[in-house]
Amino acid sequence: MSELPALPVTFRPGRTRAVLLTAGVAIFVVITAVALLLEKLGPGERLSFILTGALMFGVLATLARVKVVADESGVTVVNIATKRRLDWAEIVQVNLRPGDPWVFLNLSDGTSLPALGIQPGIARQRAVADARALRALAEARAVKEPEGHES
């Protein structure tokens, strides 16, 4: 088995994040420039243009916030609209199958949690390496759990 990453470690889709944030800034700047350059717009209309640009940037920034943070006590999954903290013992399996849009965590309660912070969209090799690292961490932590655990 390869060496485990040092904890804490954050997994996030770096290239996708860069594209989203760059596009958000560009959209905001262009819409703001248009609002300021159009002479026939009143102050309210200019403000509505700028607020629309800010809203578009906000949406793209929210999409870019996804990440998975692993530390000694567990994993925090930050998706678009949710944030969930998991103990290592709750993670049964880490899956990234061919065709999956992101990693799925199979949990001890029988549910599955998507972890959008590891997604093969633009950087497939990076996502596969990150999924393997998270899987190795989960397996290493799961081995330690039964020793002090009472049934």
Coordinates of N, CA, C and O in Angstrom, one line a residue:
M1 N 0.8 -1.2 0.0 CA 0.0 0.0 0.0 C 0.9 1.2 0.0 O 1.9 1.3 0.6
S2 N 0.5 2.2 -0.7 CA 1.2 3.5 -0.8 C 1.1 4.2 0.6 O 0.3 4.0 1.4
E3 N 2.0 5.2 0.7 CA 2.1 6.0 2.0 C 0.8 6.8 2.1 O 0.3 7.4 1.1
L4 N 0.3 6.9 3.3 CA -0.9 7.7 3.5 C -0.6 9.2 3.5 O 0.5 9.5 4.0
P5 N -1.5 10.0 3.1 CA -1.2 11.5 3.1 C -1.2 12.0 4.6 O -1.9 11.4 5.4
A6 N -0.4 13.0 4.9 CA -0.4 13.6 6.2 C -1.7 14.3 6.5 O -2.3 14.9 5.6
L7 N -2.2 14.1 7.7 CA -3.4 14.7 8.1 C -3.2 16.0 8.8 O -2.2 16.1 9.5
P8 N -4.0 17.0 8.7 CA -5.2 17.1 7.9 C -4.8 17.3 6.4 O -3.8 17.9 6.0
V9 N -5.7 16.8 5.5 CA -5.6 16.9 4.1 C -6.9 17.4 3.5 O -8.0 16.9 3.9
T10 N -6.8 18.3 2.5 CA -8.1 18.8 1.9 C -8.0 18.4 0.4 O -7.0 18.6 -0.3
F11 N -9.1 17.7 0.0 CA -9.3 17.3 -1.4 C -10.3 18.3 -2.0 O -11.4 18.5 -1.5
R12 N -10.0 18.9 -3.1 CA -10.9 19.8 -3.9 C -10.5 19.8 -5.3 O -9.4 19.6 -5.7
P13 N -11.5 19.9 -6.2 CA -11.2 19.9 -7.6 C -10.6 21.3 -8.1 O -11.2 22.2 -8.4
G14 N -9.3 21.3 -8.0 CA -8.5 22.6 -8.2 C -8.8 23.2 -9.6 O -9.0 24.4 -9.6
R15 N -8.7 22.5 -10.6 CA -8.9 23.1 -12.0 C -10.3 23.6 -12.1 O -10.6 24.7 -12.7
T16 N -11.3 22.7 -11.7 CA -12.7 23.1 -11.8 C -12.9 24.4 -11.0 O -13.6 25.3 -11.5
R17 N -12.4 24.4 -9.8 CA -12.5 25.6 -8.9 C -11.9 26.9 -9.6 O -12.5 27.9 -9.6
A18 N -10.8 26.7 -10.2 CA -10.1 27.9 -10.9 C -11.0 28.3 -12.1 O -11.1 29.6 -12.2
V19 N -11.5 27.4 -12.8 CA -12.4 27.8 -14.0 C -13.6 28.5 -13.5 O -14.0 29.6 -14.0
L20 N -14.3 28.0 -12.4 CA -15.5 28.6 -11.9 C -15.2 30.0 -11.4 O -16.0 30.9 -11.6
L21 N -14.2 30.2 -10.6 CA -13.9 31.5 -10.0 C -13.5 32.5 -11.0 O -13.9 33.6 -11.0
T22 N -12.7 32.0 -12.0 CA -12.2 32.9 -13.1 C -13.4 33.4 -13.9 O -13.6 34.6 -14.2
A23 N -14.3 32.4 -14.2 CA -15.5 32.8 -15.0 C -16.4 33.7 -14.2 O -17.0 34.7 -14.7
G24 N -16.5 33.5 -12.9 CA -17.3 34.4 -12.0 C -16.8 35.8 -12.0 O -17.6 36.8 -12.1
V25 N -15.5 35.9 -11.8 CA -14.9 37.3 -11.8 C -15.1 37.9 -13.2 O -15.5 39.1 -13.3
A26 N -14.9 37.2 -14.3 CA -15.0 37.8 -15.6 C -16.4 38.2 -15.9 O -16.6 39.3 -16.4
I27 N -17.4 37.4 -15.5 CA -18.8 37.8 -15.7 C -19.1 39.0 -14.9 O -19.8 40.0 -15.4
F28 N -18.7 39.1 -13.6 CA -19.0 40.2 -12.8 C -18.3 41.5 -13.4 O -19.0 42.6 -13.5
V29 N -17.1 41.4 -13.9 CA -16.4 42.6 -14.4 C -17.1 43.0 -15.7 O -17.3 44.2 -15.9
V30 N -17.4 42.1 -16.6 CA -18.1 42.5 -17.9 C -19.4 43.1 -17.6 O -19.8 44.2 -18.2
I31 N -20.2 42.5 -16.8 CA -21.6 43.1 -16.5 C -21.5 44.4 -15.9 O -22.2 45.4 -16.2
T32 N -20.5 44.6 -14.9 CA -20.3 45.9 -14.3 C -19.9 46.9 -15.3 O -20.4 48.1 -15.3
A33 N -18.9 46.5 -16.2 CA -18.5 47.5 -17.2 C -19.6 47.9 -18.1 O -19.7 49.1 -18.5
V34 N -20.4 46.9 -18.5 CA -21.6 47.3 -19.4 C -22.5 48.2 -18.7 O -22.9 49.2 -19.3
A35 N -22.7 48.0 -17.4 CA -23.6 48.9 -16.6 C -23.1 50.3 -16.6 O -23.8 51.3 -16.6
L36 N -21.8 50.4 -16.4 CA -21.2 51.7 -16.3 C -21.0 52.4 -17.7 O -21.0 53.7 -17.7
L37 N -20.9 51.7 -18.7 CA -20.7 52.3 -20.0 C -21.9 52.6 -20.8 O -21.9 53.5 -21.7
L38 N -23.1 52.0 -20.5 CA -24.3 52.3 -21.2 C -24.8 53.6 -20.6 O -25.2 53.7 -19.5
E39 N -24.9 54.6 -21.5 CA -25.2 56.0 -21.0 C -26.7 56.2 -20.7 O -27.1 57.0 -19.9
K40 N -27.6 55.4 -21.3 CA -29.0 55.6 -21.1 C -29.5 54.9 -19.9 O -30.7 55.0 -19.6
L41 N -28.7 54.2 -19.1 CA -29.2 53.6 -17.9 C -29.2 54.5 -16.7 O -28.3 55.4 -16.6
G42 N -30.3 54.4 -15.9 CA -30.4 55.2 -14.7 C -29.6 54.5 -13.6 O -29.2 53.4 -13.7
P43 N -29.5 55.2 -12.5 CA -28.8 54.6 -11.3 C -29.3 53.3 -10.8 O -28.6 52.3 -10.5
G44 N -30.7 53.1 -10.8 CA -31.3 51.9 -10.4 C -31.0 50.8 -11.4 O -30.8 49.6 -11.0
E45 N -31.0 51.1 -12.7 CA -30.7 50.0 -13.7 C -29.3 49.6 -13.6 O -28.9 48.4 -13.7
R46 N -28.4 50.6 -13.4 CA -27.0 50.2 -13.2 C -26.8 49.3 -12.0 O -26.1 48.3 -12.1
L47 N -27.4 49.7 -10.9 CA -27.3 48.9 -9.7 C -27.8 47.5 -9.9 O -27.2 46.5 -9.5
S48 N -28.9 47.4 -10.7 CA -29.5 46.0 -10.9 C -28.5 45.2 -11.8 O -28.4 44.0 -11.6
F49 N -27.9 45.8 -12.8 CA -26.9 45.1 -13.6 C -25.7 44.6 -12.6 O -25.3 43.4 -12.7
I50 N -25.2 45.5 -11.8 CA -24.1 45.1 -10.9 C -24.5 44.0 -9.9 O -23.8 43.1 -9.7
L51 N -25.7 44.1 -9.4 CA -26.2 43.1 -8.5 C -26.4 41.7 -9.2 O -26.1 40.7 -8.6
T52 N -26.8 41.8 -10.4 CA -27.0 40.6 -11.2 C -25.6 39.9 -11.4 O -25.4 38.7 -11.3
G53 N -24.6 40.7 -11.7 CA -23.2 40.2 -11.9 C -22.7 39.6 -10.6 O -22.1 38.6 -10.6
A54 N -23.0 40.3 -9.5 CA -22.6 39.8 -8.2 C -23.3 38.5 -7.8 O -22.7 37.5 -7.3
L55 N -24.6 38.4 -8.2 CA -25.3 37.2 -8.0 C -24.7 36.0 -8.8 O -24.6 34.9 -8.3
M56 N -24.4 36.3 -10.0 CA -23.8 35.2 -10.9 C -22.5 34.8 -10.3 O -22.2 33.6 -10.3
F57 N -21.7 35.7 -9.9 CA -20.4 35.4 -9.2 C -20.6 34.5 -8.0 O -20.0 33.5 -7.7
G58 N -21.6 34.9 -7.2 CA -21.9 34.2 -5.9 C -22.3 32.7 -6.2 O -21.9 31.8 -5.5
V59 N -23.1 32.5 -7.3 CA -23.5 31.2 -7.6 C -22.3 30.3 -8.0 O -22.1 29.2 -7.6
L60 N -21.4 30.9 -8.9 CA -20.2 30.2 -9.3 C -19.3 29.9 -8.1 O -18.7 28.9 -8.0
A61 N -19.2 30.9 -7.2 CA -18.3 30.7 -6.0 C -18.9 29.6 -5.1 O -18.1 28.9 -4.5
T62 N -20.2 29.5 -5.0 CA -20.8 28.5 -4.2 C -20.5 27.1 -4.8 O -20.2 26.1 -4.1
L63 N -20.6 27.0 -6.2 CA -20.3 25.8 -6.8 C -18.8 25.4 -6.6 O -18.4 24.2 -6.6
A64 N -17.9 26.4 -6.5 CA -16.5 26.2 -6.3 C -16.1 25.8 -4.9 O -14.9 25.5 -4.7
R65 N -17.0 25.9 -3.9 CA -16.6 25.7 -2.5 C -16.5 24.2 -2.1 O -16.1 23.9 -1.0
V66 N -16.9 23.3 -3.0 CA -16.9 21.9 -2.6 C -15.5 21.4 -2.2 O -14.5 21.8 -2.8
K67 N -15.5 20.6 -1.2 CA -14.2 20.0 -0.7 C -14.5 18.9 0.2 O -15.6 18.7 0.7
V68 N -13.5 18.1 0.5 CA -13.5 17.0 1.4 C -12.2 17.2 2.3 O -11.1 17.2 1.8
V69 N -12.4 17.4 3.6 CA -11.3 17.6 4.5 C -11.2 16.4 5.5 O -12.2 16.1 6.2
A70 N -10.1 15.7 5.5 CA -9.8 14.6 6.3 C -8.9 15.0 7.4 O -7.9 15.6 7.1
D71 N -9.2 14.7 8.7 CA -8.3 14.9 9.8 C -8.3 13.7 10.7 O -8.9 12.7 10.4
E72 N -7.6 13.8 11.8 CA -7.4 12.6 12.7 C -8.8 12.0 13.2 O -8.9 10.8 13.3
S73 N -9.8 12.9 13.4 CA -11.0 12.4 14.0 C -12.1 12.0 12.9 O -13.1 11.4 13.3
G74 N -11.9 12.4 11.7 CA -12.9 12.0 10.7 C -12.8 12.9 9.4 O -11.7 13.4 9.1
V75 N -13.9 13.0 8.7 CA -14.0 13.7 7.4 C -15.1 14.7 7.4 O -16.2 14.4 7.9
T76 N -14.9 15.8 6.9 CA -15.9 16.9 6.6 C -16.1 17.0 5.1 O -15.2 17.2 4.4
V77 N -17.4 16.7 4.7 CA -17.7 16.8 3.3 C -18.5 18.1 3.1 O -19.6 18.3 3.7
V78 N -18.0 19.0 2.3 CA -18.6 20.3 2.0 C -19.1 20.2 0.5 O -18.3 20.1 -0.4
N79 N -20.4 20.1 0.3 CA -21.0 20.0 -1.0 C -21.6 21.4 -1.3 O -21.4 22.4 -0.5
I80 N -22.3 21.5 -2.4 CA -22.8 22.9 -2.8 C -23.6 23.5 -1.7 O -23.4 24.7 -1.4
A81 N -24.6 22.8 -1.2 CA -25.5 23.5 -0.2 C -25.4 22.9 1.2 O -26.1 23.3 2.1
T82 N -24.6 21.8 1.4 CA -24.6 21.1 2.7 C -23.1 20.9 3.1 O -22.2 20.9 2.3
K83 N -23.0 20.7 4.4 CA -21.7 20.4 5.1 C -22.0 19.3 6.1 O -22.9 19.5 6.9
R84 N -21.3 18.2 6.0 CA -21.5 17.1 6.9 C -20.2 16.6 7.5 O -19.3 16.3 6.8
R85 N -20.2 16.4 8.8 CA -19.1 15.8 9.5 C -19.3 14.4 9.8 O -20.4 14.0 10.2
L86 N -18.3 13.5 9.4 CA -18.4 12.1 9.6 C -17.2 11.6 10.4 O -16.1 12.1 10.2
D87 N -17.5 10.7 11.4 CA -16.4 10.0 12.0 C -15.9 8.9 11.1 O -16.6 8.5 10.2
W88 N -14.6 8.6 11.2 CA -14.0 7.5 10.4 C -14.8 6.3 10.4 O -15.0 5.6 9.4
A89 N -15.4 5.9 11.6 CA -16.1 4.6 11.7 C -17.4 4.6 10.9 O -17.9 3.6 10.5
E90 N -17.9 5.8 10.5 CA -19.1 5.9 9.7 C -18.9 5.6 8.2 O -19.9 5.3 7.5
I91 N -17.7 5.7 7.8 CA -17.4 5.5 6.4 C -17.0 4.0 6.1 O -16.0 3.5 6.6
V92 N -17.9 3.3 5.4 CA -17.7 1.9 5.1 C -16.9 1.7 3.9 O -16.0 0.8 3.8
Q93 N -17.1 2.6 2.9 CA -16.4 2.4 1.6 C -16.4 3.7 0.9 O -17.3 4.6 1.0
V94 N -15.3 4.0 0.1 CA -15.1 5.1 -0.7 C -15.1 4.6 -2.2 O -14.3 3.8 -2.5
N95 N -16.1 5.1 -3.0 CA -16.2 4.7 -4.3 C -16.1 5.8 -5.4 O -16.6 6.9 -5.2
L96 N -15.3 5.5 -6.4 CA -15.3 6.3 -7.6 C -15.2 5.4 -8.8 O -14.1 4.9 -9.2
R97 N -16.4 5.0 -9.3 CA -16.4 4.0 -10.3 C -16.4 4.7 -11.7 O -16.7 5.9 -11.8
P98 N -16.0 4.1 -12.8 CA -16.0 4.7 -14.1 C -17.4 5.3 -14.4 O -18.4 4.6 -14.2
G99 N -17.4 6.5 -14.8 CA -18.6 7.2 -15.1 C -19.3 7.9 -14.0 O -20.2 8.7 -14.2
D100 N -18.8 7.7 -12.8 CA -19.3 8.5 -11.6 C -18.9 10.0 -11.8 O -17.7 10.2 -12.1
P101 N -19.8 10.9 -11.5 CA -19.4 12.3 -11.5 C -18.6 12.8 -10.4 O -17.9 13.8 -10.4
W102 N -18.6 12.0 -9.3 CA -17.8 12.3 -8.1 C -17.7 11.1 -7.2 O -18.3 10.1 -7.5
V103 N -17.0 11.2 -6.1 CA -16.8 10.1 -5.2 C -18.1 10.0 -4.4 O -18.8 11.0 -4.0
F104 N -18.5 8.7 -4.0 CA -19.6 8.4 -3.2 C -19.0 7.7 -1.9 O -18.2 6.8 -2.1
L105 N -19.5 8.1 -0.8 CA -19.1 7.5 0.5 C -20.3 6.6 0.9 O -21.4 7.1 1.2
N106 N -20.0 5.3 1.0 CA -21.0 4.4 1.6 C -20.9 4.5 3.1 O -19.8 4.3 3.6
L107 N -22.0 4.7 3.8 CA -22.0 5.0 5.2 C -22.5 3.8 6.0 O -23.3 3.0 5.5
S108 N -22.2 3.7 7.3 CA -22.6 2.6 8.2 C -24.1 2.6 8.4 O -24.6 1.5 8.7
D109 N -24.8 3.7 8.1 CA -26.3 3.7 8.3 C -27.0 3.2 7.0 O -28.2 3.2 7.0
G110 N -26.2 2.7 6.0 CA -26.8 2.2 4.8 C -27.0 3.2 3.7 O -27.5 2.9 2.6
T111 N -26.7 4.5 4.0 CA -26.9 5.5 3.0 C -25.6 5.8 2.2 O -24.5 5.3 2.6
S112 N -25.7 6.6 1.2 CA -24.5 6.9 0.4 C -24.5 8.5 0.4 O -25.5 9.1 0.2
L113 N -23.3 9.0 0.6 CA -23.1 10.5 0.6 C -22.2 10.9 -0.6 O -21.1 10.4 -0.7
P114 N -22.7 11.7 -1.5 CA -21.8 12.2 -2.6 C -20.8 13.2 -2.0 O -21.1 14.0 -1.1
A115 N -19.6 13.1 -2.4 CA -18.5 13.9 -2.0 C -18.0 14.7 -3.2 O -17.1 14.2 -3.9
L116 N -18.6 15.8 -3.5 CA -18.3 16.6 -4.7 C -16.9 17.1 -4.7 O -16.4 17.6 -5.8
G117 N -16.2 17.1 -3.6 CA -14.8 17.6 -3.6 C -13.8 16.8 -4.3 O -12.7 17.2 -4.6
I118 N -14.2 15.6 -4.7 CA -13.3 14.7 -5.5 C -14.2 14.3 -6.7 O -15.1 13.5 -6.6
Q119 N -13.9 15.0 -7.8 CA -14.6 14.8 -9.1 C -13.7 14.7 -10.3 O -12.8 15.6 -10.4
P120 N -13.9 13.7 -11.1 CA -13.0 13.6 -12.3 C -13.3 14.5 -13.5 O -12.7 14.3 -14.5
G121 N -14.1 15.4 -13.4 CA -14.5 16.3 -14.5 C -13.3 16.7 -15.4 O -13.1 16.2 -16.5
I122 N -12.5 17.7 -14.9 CA -11.4 18.2 -15.7 C -10.1 17.5 -15.5 O -9.3 17.3 -16.4
A123 N -9.9 17.0 -14.3 CA -8.7 16.4 -13.9 C -8.9 14.9 -13.4 O -8.9 14.7 -12.2
R124 N -9.1 14.0 -14.3 CA -9.5 12.7 -13.9 C -8.4 12.0 -13.1 O -8.7 11.4 -12.1
Q125 N -7.2 12.0 -13.5 CA -6.1 11.4 -12.8 C -6.0 11.9 -11.4 O -5.7 11.1 -10.5
R126 N -6.1 13.2 -11.2 CA -6.0 13.7 -9.9 C -7.2 13.2 -9.0 O -7.0 12.9 -7.8
A127 N -8.4 13.1 -9.6 CA -9.5 12.6 -8.8 C -9.3 11.2 -8.4 O -9.7 10.8 -7.3
V128 N -8.8 10.4 -9.3 CA -8.6 9.0 -9.0 C -7.5 8.8 -7.9 O -7.7 8.1 -6.9
A129 N -6.5 9.6 -7.9 CA -5.4 9.6 -6.9 C -6.0 10.1 -5.6 O -5.7 9.5 -4.5
D130 N -6.8 11.1 -5.6 CA -7.5 11.6 -4.3 C -8.4 10.6 -3.8 O -8.5 10.4 -2.6
A131 N -9.2 9.9 -4.6 CA -10.1 8.9 -4.2 C -9.4 7.7 -3.5 O -9.8 7.2 -2.5
R132 N -8.3 7.3 -4.2 CA -7.5 6.3 -3.6 C -6.9 6.7 -2.2 O -6.8 5.9 -1.3
A133 N -6.4 7.9 -2.1 CA -5.9 8.4 -0.9 C -6.9 8.4 0.2 O -6.7 7.9 1.4
L134 N -8.1 8.9 -0.1 CA -9.2 8.9 0.9 C -9.6 7.5 1.3 O -9.9 7.2 2.5
R135 N -9.7 6.6 0.3 CA -10.0 5.2 0.6 C -9.0 4.6 1.5 O -9.3 3.9 2.5
A136 N -7.7 4.8 1.2 CA -6.6 4.3 2.1 C -6.7 4.8 3.5 O -6.5 4.1 4.5
L137 N -7.0 6.1 3.6 CA -7.2 6.7 5.0 C -8.3 6.1 5.7 O -8.2 5.7 6.9
A138 N -9.5 5.9 5.0 CA -10.7 5.3 5.6 C -10.4 3.9 6.0 O -10.8 3.4 7.1
E139 N -9.7 3.1 5.2 CA -9.4 1.7 5.5 C -8.4 1.6 6.7 O -8.5 0.8 7.6
A140 N -7.4 2.5 6.7 CA -6.5 2.5 7.8 C -7.1 2.9 9.2 O -6.8 2.3 10.2
R141 N -8.1 3.8 9.1 CA -8.8 4.2 10.3 C -9.8 3.2 10.8 O -10.0 3.0 11.9
A142 N -10.4 2.5 9.8 CA -11.4 1.4 10.1 C -10.7 0.3 10.8 O -11.3 -0.3 11.7
V143 N -9.4 0.0 10.5 CA -8.7 -1.1 11.1 C -8.5 -0.8 12.6 O -8.5 -1.7 13.4
K144 N -8.2 0.5 12.9 CA -7.9 0.8 14.3 C -9.2 0.8 15.2 O -9.1 0.7 16.3
E145 N -10.4 1.1 14.6 CA -11.6 1.2 15.4 C -12.0 0.0 16.2 O -12.3 0.1 17.4
P146 N -11.9 -1.3 15.6 CA -12.4 -2.4 16.4 C -11.6 -2.7 17.7 O -12.2 -3.3 18.6
E147 N -10.4 -2.3 17.8 CA -9.6 -2.6 19.0 C -10.2 -2.1 20.3 O -10.3 -2.8 21.2
G148 N -10.7 -0.8 20.3 CA -11.2 -0.3 21.5 C -12.8 -0.3 21.5 O -13.4 0.2 22.3
H149 N -13.3 -1.0 20.5 CA -14.8 -0.9 20.3 C -15.4 -2.1 21.0 O -15.0 -3.2 21.0
E150 N -16.6 -1.8 21.7 CA -17.3 -2.8 22.4 C -18.5 -3.2 21.6 O -19.2 -2.4 21.1
S151 N -18.8 -4.6 21.6 CA -20.0 -5.0 20.9 C -21.0 -5.6 21.8 O -20.7 -6.2 22.8

